[in-house]
GROMACS .gro file of C-alpha atoms in nm:
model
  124
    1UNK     CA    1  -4.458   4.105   0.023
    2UNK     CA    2  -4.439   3.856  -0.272
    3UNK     CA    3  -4.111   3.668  -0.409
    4UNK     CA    4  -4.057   3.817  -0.816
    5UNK     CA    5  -4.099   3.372  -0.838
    6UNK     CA    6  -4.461   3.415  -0.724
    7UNK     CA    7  -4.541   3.646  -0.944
    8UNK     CA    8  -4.368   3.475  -1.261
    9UNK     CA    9  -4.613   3.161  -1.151
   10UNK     CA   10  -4.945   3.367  -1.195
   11UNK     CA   11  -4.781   3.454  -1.510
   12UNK     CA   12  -4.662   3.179  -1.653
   13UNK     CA   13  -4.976   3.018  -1.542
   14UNK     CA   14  -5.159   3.330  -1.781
   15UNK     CA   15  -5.330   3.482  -1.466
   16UNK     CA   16  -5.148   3.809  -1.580
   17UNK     CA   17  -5.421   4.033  -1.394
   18UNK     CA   18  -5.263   3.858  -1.035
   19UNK     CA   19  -4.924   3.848  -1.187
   20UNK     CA   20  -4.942   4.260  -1.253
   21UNK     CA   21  -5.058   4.289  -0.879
   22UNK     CA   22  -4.792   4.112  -0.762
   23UNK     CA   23  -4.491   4.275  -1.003
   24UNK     CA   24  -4.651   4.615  -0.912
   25UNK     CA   25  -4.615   4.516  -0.543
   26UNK     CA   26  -4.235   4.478  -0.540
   27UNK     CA   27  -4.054   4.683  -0.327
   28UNK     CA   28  -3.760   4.655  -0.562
   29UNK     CA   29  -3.800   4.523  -0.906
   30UNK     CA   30  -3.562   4.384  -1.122
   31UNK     CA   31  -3.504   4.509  -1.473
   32UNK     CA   32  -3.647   4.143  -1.584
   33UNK     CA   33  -3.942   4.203  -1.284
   34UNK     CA   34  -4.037   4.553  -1.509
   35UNK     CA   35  -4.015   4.320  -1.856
   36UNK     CA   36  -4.212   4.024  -1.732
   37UNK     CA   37  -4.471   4.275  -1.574
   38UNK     CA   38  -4.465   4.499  -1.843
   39UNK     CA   39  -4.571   4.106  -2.060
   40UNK     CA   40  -4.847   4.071  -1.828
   41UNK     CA   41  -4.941   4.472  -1.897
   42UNK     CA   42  -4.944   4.393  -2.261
   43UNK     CA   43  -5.145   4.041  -2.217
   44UNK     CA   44  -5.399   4.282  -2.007
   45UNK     CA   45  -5.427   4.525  -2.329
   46UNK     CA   46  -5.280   4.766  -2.098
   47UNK     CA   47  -5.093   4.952  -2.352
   48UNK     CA   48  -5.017   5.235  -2.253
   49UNK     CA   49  -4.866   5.094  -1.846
   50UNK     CA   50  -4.647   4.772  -2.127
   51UNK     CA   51  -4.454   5.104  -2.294
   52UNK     CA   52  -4.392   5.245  -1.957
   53UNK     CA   53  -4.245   4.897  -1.777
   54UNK     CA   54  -4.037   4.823  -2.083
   55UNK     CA   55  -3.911   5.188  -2.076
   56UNK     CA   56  -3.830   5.101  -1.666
   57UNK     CA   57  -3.671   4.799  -1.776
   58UNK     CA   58  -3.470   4.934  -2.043
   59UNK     CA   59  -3.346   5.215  -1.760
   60UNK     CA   60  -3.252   4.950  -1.521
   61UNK     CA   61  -3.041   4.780  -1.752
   62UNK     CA   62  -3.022   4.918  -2.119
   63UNK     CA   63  -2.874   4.527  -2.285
   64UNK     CA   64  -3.210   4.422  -2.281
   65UNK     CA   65  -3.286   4.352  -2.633
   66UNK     CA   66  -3.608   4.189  -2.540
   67UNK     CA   67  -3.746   4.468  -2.385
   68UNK     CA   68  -3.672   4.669  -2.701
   69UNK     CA   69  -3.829   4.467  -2.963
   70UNK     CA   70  -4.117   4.426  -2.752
   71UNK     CA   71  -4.110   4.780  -2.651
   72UNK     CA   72  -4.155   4.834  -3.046
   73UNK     CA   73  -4.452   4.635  -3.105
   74UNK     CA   74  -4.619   4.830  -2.838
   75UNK     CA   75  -4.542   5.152  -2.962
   76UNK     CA   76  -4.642   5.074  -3.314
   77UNK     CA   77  -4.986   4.949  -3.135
   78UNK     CA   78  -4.995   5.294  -2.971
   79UNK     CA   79  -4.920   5.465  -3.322
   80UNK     CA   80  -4.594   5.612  -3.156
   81UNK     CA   81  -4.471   5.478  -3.488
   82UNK     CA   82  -4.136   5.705  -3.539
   83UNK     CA   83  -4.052   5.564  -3.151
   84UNK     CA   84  -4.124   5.225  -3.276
   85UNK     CA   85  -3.892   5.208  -3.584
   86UNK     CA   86  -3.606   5.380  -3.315
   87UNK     CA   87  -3.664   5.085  -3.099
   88UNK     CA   88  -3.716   4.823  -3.332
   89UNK     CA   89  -3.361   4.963  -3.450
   90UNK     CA   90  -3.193   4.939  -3.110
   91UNK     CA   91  -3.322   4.572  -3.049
   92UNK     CA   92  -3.187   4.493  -3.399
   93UNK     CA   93  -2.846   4.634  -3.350
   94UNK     CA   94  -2.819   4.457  -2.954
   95UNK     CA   95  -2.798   4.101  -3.054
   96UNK     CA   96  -2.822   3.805  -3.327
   97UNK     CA   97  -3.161   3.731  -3.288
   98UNK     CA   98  -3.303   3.384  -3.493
   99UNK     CA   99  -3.403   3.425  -3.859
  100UNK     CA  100  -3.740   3.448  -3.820
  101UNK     CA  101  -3.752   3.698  -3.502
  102UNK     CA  102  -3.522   3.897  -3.715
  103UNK     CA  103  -3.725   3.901  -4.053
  104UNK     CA  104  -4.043   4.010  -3.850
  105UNK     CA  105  -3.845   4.299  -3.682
  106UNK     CA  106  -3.699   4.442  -4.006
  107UNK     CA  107  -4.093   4.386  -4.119
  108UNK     CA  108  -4.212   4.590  -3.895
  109UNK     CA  109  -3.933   4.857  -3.848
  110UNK     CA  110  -3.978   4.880  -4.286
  111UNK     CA  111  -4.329   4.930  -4.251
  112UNK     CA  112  -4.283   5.189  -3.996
  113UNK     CA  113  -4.085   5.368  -4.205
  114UNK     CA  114  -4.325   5.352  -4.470
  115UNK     CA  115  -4.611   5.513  -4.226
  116UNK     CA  116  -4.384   5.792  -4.181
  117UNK     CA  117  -4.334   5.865  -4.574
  118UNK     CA  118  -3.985   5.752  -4.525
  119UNK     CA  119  -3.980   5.493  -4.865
  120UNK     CA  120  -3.596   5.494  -4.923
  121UNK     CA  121  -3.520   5.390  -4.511
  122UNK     CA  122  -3.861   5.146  -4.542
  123UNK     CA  123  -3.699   4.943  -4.849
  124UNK     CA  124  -3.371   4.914  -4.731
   0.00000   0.00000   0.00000
């Protein structure tokens, strides 16, 4: 059974098809285990199993404004875009997140809005 450090080697080290195999291997992941394998998911183009770690990480401990945000941009890639504005919202309201990471959020969340037809939530 691998150590959640092995794992977070293969990838930091960008092997993120051995880091998923190890994260999935687990016996008991952590809610930052589900995040970083959920990264790795993502990295993979693995859309669809990134929405479903970050959901798992978000369960095991719901202050994880990473999770959100990131949990957003996959959505919006999945064109779940009325779950994506909702959890480019809850990142947003969970922390004071730099200027940039911040402007790109409210970016995204606005043109969410705007997919859905909802112009006066989109411009504010």
């Amino acid at each position: 059974m691998p150590a959640p450090q092995q794992c977070e080697q293969h990838r930091q080290a960008n092997d993120h098809a051995q880091a998923s195999t190890c994260y999935a291997s687990l016996k008991s992941p952590t809610a930052v285990d589900l995040f970083h394998h959920a990264t790795s998911a993502r990295a993979l183009n693995e859309m669809q199993r990134a929405a479903q770690l970050y959901r798992k990480a978000i369960g095991k401990q719901p202050s994880l404004a990473e999770a959100y945000m990131n949990l957003a941009w996959v959505l919006s890639e999945l064109d779940q875009i009325e779950d994506a504005a909702e959890a480019y919202g809850d990142g947003l309201r969970m922390k004071k997140w730099p200027a940039e990471t911040a402007a790109a959020a409210h970016n995204n969340r606005g043109a969410s809005f705007n997919k859905l037809g909802r112009r006066a939530e989109a411009e504010t």
